[in-house]
PDB file of C-alpha atoms in Angstrom:
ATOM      1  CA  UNK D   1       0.000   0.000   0.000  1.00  0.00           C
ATOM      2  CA  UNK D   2       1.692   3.209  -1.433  1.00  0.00           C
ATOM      3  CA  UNK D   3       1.892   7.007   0.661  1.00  0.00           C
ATOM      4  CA  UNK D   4       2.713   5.242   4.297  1.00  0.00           C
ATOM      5  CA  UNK D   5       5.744   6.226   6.200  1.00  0.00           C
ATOM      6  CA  UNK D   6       6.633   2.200   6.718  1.00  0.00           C
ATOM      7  CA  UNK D   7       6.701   2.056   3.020  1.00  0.00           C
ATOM      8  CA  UNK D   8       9.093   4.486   2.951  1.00  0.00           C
ATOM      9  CA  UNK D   9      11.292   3.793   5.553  1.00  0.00           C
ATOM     10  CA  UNK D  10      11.079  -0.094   5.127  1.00  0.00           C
ATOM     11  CA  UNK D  11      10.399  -0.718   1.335  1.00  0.00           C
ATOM     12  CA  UNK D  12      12.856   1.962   0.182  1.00  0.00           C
ATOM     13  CA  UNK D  13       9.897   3.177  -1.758  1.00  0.00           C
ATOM     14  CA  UNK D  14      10.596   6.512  -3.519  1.00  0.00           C
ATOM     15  CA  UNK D  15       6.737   7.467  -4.806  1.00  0.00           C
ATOM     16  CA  UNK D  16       5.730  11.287  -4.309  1.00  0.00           C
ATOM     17  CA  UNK D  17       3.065   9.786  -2.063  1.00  0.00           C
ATOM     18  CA  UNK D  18       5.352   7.831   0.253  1.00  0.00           C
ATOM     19  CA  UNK D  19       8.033  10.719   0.358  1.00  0.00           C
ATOM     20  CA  UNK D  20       5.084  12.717   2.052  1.00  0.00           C
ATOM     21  CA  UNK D  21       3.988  10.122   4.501  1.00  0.00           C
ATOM     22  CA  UNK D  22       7.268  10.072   5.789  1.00  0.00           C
ATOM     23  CA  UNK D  23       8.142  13.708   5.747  1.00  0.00           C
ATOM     24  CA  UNK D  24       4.883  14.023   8.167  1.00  0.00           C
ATOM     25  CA  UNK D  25       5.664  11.301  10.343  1.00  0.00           C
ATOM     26  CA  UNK D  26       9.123  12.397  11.014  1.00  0.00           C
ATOM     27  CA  UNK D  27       8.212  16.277  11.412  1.00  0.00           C
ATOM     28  CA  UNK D  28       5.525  15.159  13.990  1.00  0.00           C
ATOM     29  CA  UNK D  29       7.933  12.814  15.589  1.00  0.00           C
ATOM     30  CA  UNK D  30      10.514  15.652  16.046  1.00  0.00           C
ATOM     31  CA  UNK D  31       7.862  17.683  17.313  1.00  0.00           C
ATOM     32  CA  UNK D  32       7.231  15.614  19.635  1.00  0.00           C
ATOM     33  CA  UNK D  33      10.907  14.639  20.716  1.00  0.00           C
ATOM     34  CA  UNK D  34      11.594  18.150  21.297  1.00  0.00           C
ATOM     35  CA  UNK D  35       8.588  19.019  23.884  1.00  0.00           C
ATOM     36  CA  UNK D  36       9.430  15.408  25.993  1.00  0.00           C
ATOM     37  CA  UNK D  37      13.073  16.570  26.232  1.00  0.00           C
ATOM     38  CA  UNK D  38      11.746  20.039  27.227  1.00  0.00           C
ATOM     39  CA  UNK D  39       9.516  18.978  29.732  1.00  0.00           C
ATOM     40  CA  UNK D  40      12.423  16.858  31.270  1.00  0.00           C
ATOM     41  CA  UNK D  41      14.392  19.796  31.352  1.00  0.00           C
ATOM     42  CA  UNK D  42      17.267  17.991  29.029  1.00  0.00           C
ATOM     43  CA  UNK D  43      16.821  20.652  26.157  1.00  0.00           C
ATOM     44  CA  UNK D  44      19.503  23.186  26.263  1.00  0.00           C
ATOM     45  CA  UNK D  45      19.587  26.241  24.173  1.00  0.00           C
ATOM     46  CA  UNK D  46      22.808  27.234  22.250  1.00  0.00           C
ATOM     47  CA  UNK D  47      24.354  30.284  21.937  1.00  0.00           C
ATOM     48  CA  UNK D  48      25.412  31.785  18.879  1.00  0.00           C
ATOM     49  CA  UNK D  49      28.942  33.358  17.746  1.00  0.00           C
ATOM     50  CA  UNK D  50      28.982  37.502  17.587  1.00  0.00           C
ATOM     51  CA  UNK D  51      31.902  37.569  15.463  1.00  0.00           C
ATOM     52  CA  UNK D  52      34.536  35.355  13.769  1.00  0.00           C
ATOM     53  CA  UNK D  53      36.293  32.801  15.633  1.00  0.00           C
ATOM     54  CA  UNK D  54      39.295  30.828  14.521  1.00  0.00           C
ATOM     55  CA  UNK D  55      39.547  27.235  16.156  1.00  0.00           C
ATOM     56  CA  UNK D  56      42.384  25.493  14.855  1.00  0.00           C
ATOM     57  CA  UNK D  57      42.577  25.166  11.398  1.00  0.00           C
ATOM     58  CA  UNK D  58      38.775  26.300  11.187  1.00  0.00           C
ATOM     59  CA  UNK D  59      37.270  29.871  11.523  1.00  0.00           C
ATOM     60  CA  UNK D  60      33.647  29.705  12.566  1.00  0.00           C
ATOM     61  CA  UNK D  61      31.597  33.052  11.192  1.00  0.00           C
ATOM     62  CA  UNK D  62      28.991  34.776  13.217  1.00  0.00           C
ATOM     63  CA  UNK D  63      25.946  33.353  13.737  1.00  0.00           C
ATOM     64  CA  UNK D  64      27.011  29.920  14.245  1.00  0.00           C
ATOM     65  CA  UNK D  65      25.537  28.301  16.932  1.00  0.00           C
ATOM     66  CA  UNK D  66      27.570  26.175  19.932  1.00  0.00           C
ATOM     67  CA  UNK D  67      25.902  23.988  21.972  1.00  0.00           C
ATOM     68  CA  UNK D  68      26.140  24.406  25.738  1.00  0.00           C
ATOM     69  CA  UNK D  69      27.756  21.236  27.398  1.00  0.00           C
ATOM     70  CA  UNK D  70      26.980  20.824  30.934  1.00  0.00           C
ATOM     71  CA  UNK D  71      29.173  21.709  33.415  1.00  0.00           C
ATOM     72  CA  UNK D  72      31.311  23.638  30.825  1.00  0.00           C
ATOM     73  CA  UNK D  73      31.379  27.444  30.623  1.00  0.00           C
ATOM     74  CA  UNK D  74      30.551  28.787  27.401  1.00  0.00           C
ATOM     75  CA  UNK D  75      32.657  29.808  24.508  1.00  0.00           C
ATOM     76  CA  UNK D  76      34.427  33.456  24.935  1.00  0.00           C
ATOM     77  CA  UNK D  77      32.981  34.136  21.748  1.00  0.00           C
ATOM     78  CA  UNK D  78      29.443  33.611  22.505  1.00  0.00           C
ATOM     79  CA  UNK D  79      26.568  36.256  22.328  1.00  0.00           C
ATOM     80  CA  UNK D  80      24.976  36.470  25.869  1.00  0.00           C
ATOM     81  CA  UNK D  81      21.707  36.125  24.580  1.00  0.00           C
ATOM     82  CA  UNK D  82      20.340  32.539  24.125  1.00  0.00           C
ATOM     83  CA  UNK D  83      18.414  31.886  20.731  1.00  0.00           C
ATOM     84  CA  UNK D  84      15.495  29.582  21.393  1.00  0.00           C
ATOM     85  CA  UNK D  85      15.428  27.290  18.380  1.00  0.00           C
ATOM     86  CA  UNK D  86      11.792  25.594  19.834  1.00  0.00           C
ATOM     87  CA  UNK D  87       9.681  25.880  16.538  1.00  0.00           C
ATOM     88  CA  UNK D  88       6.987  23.716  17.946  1.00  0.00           C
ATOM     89  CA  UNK D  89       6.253  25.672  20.879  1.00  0.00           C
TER      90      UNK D  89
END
């Protein structure tokens, strides 16, 4: 049976109808991901970069974000303000 998520994810089927199944089912299942880690308090916001930042070889450009680790201060670099990435609300 063609436009389920299974179909998709098990069959390797590629139809336009399938594709959308499991677009939905893994937008909703983000969704709710996000809110249960919320709720548990194990979301953590990241910060983003002001201005350029070389780190070793690499040079990270403003706007990048850097997720917090716990018990870790955060990058020198880092805006003060936290960006709140929670789409789903």
């Amino acid at each position: 049976m063609h436009g389920t998520s299974g179909r998709y994810a098990k069959w390797g089927c590629k139809c336009a109808d399938c594709r959308a199944a499991h677009t939905l089912y893994e937008s909703e299942r983000r969704i709710t991901a996000r809110r249960k880690a919320k709720a548990r308090g194990l979301r953590v916001s990241p910060l983003a970069l002001d201005r350029p930042v070389r780190s070793g070889r690499r040079t990270l450009g403003p706007g990048q974000l850097l997720l917090l680790l716990p018990g870790l201060p955060p990058h020198h670099a880092a805006e003060a303000r936290l960006i709140d990435l929670d789409l789903a609300a």
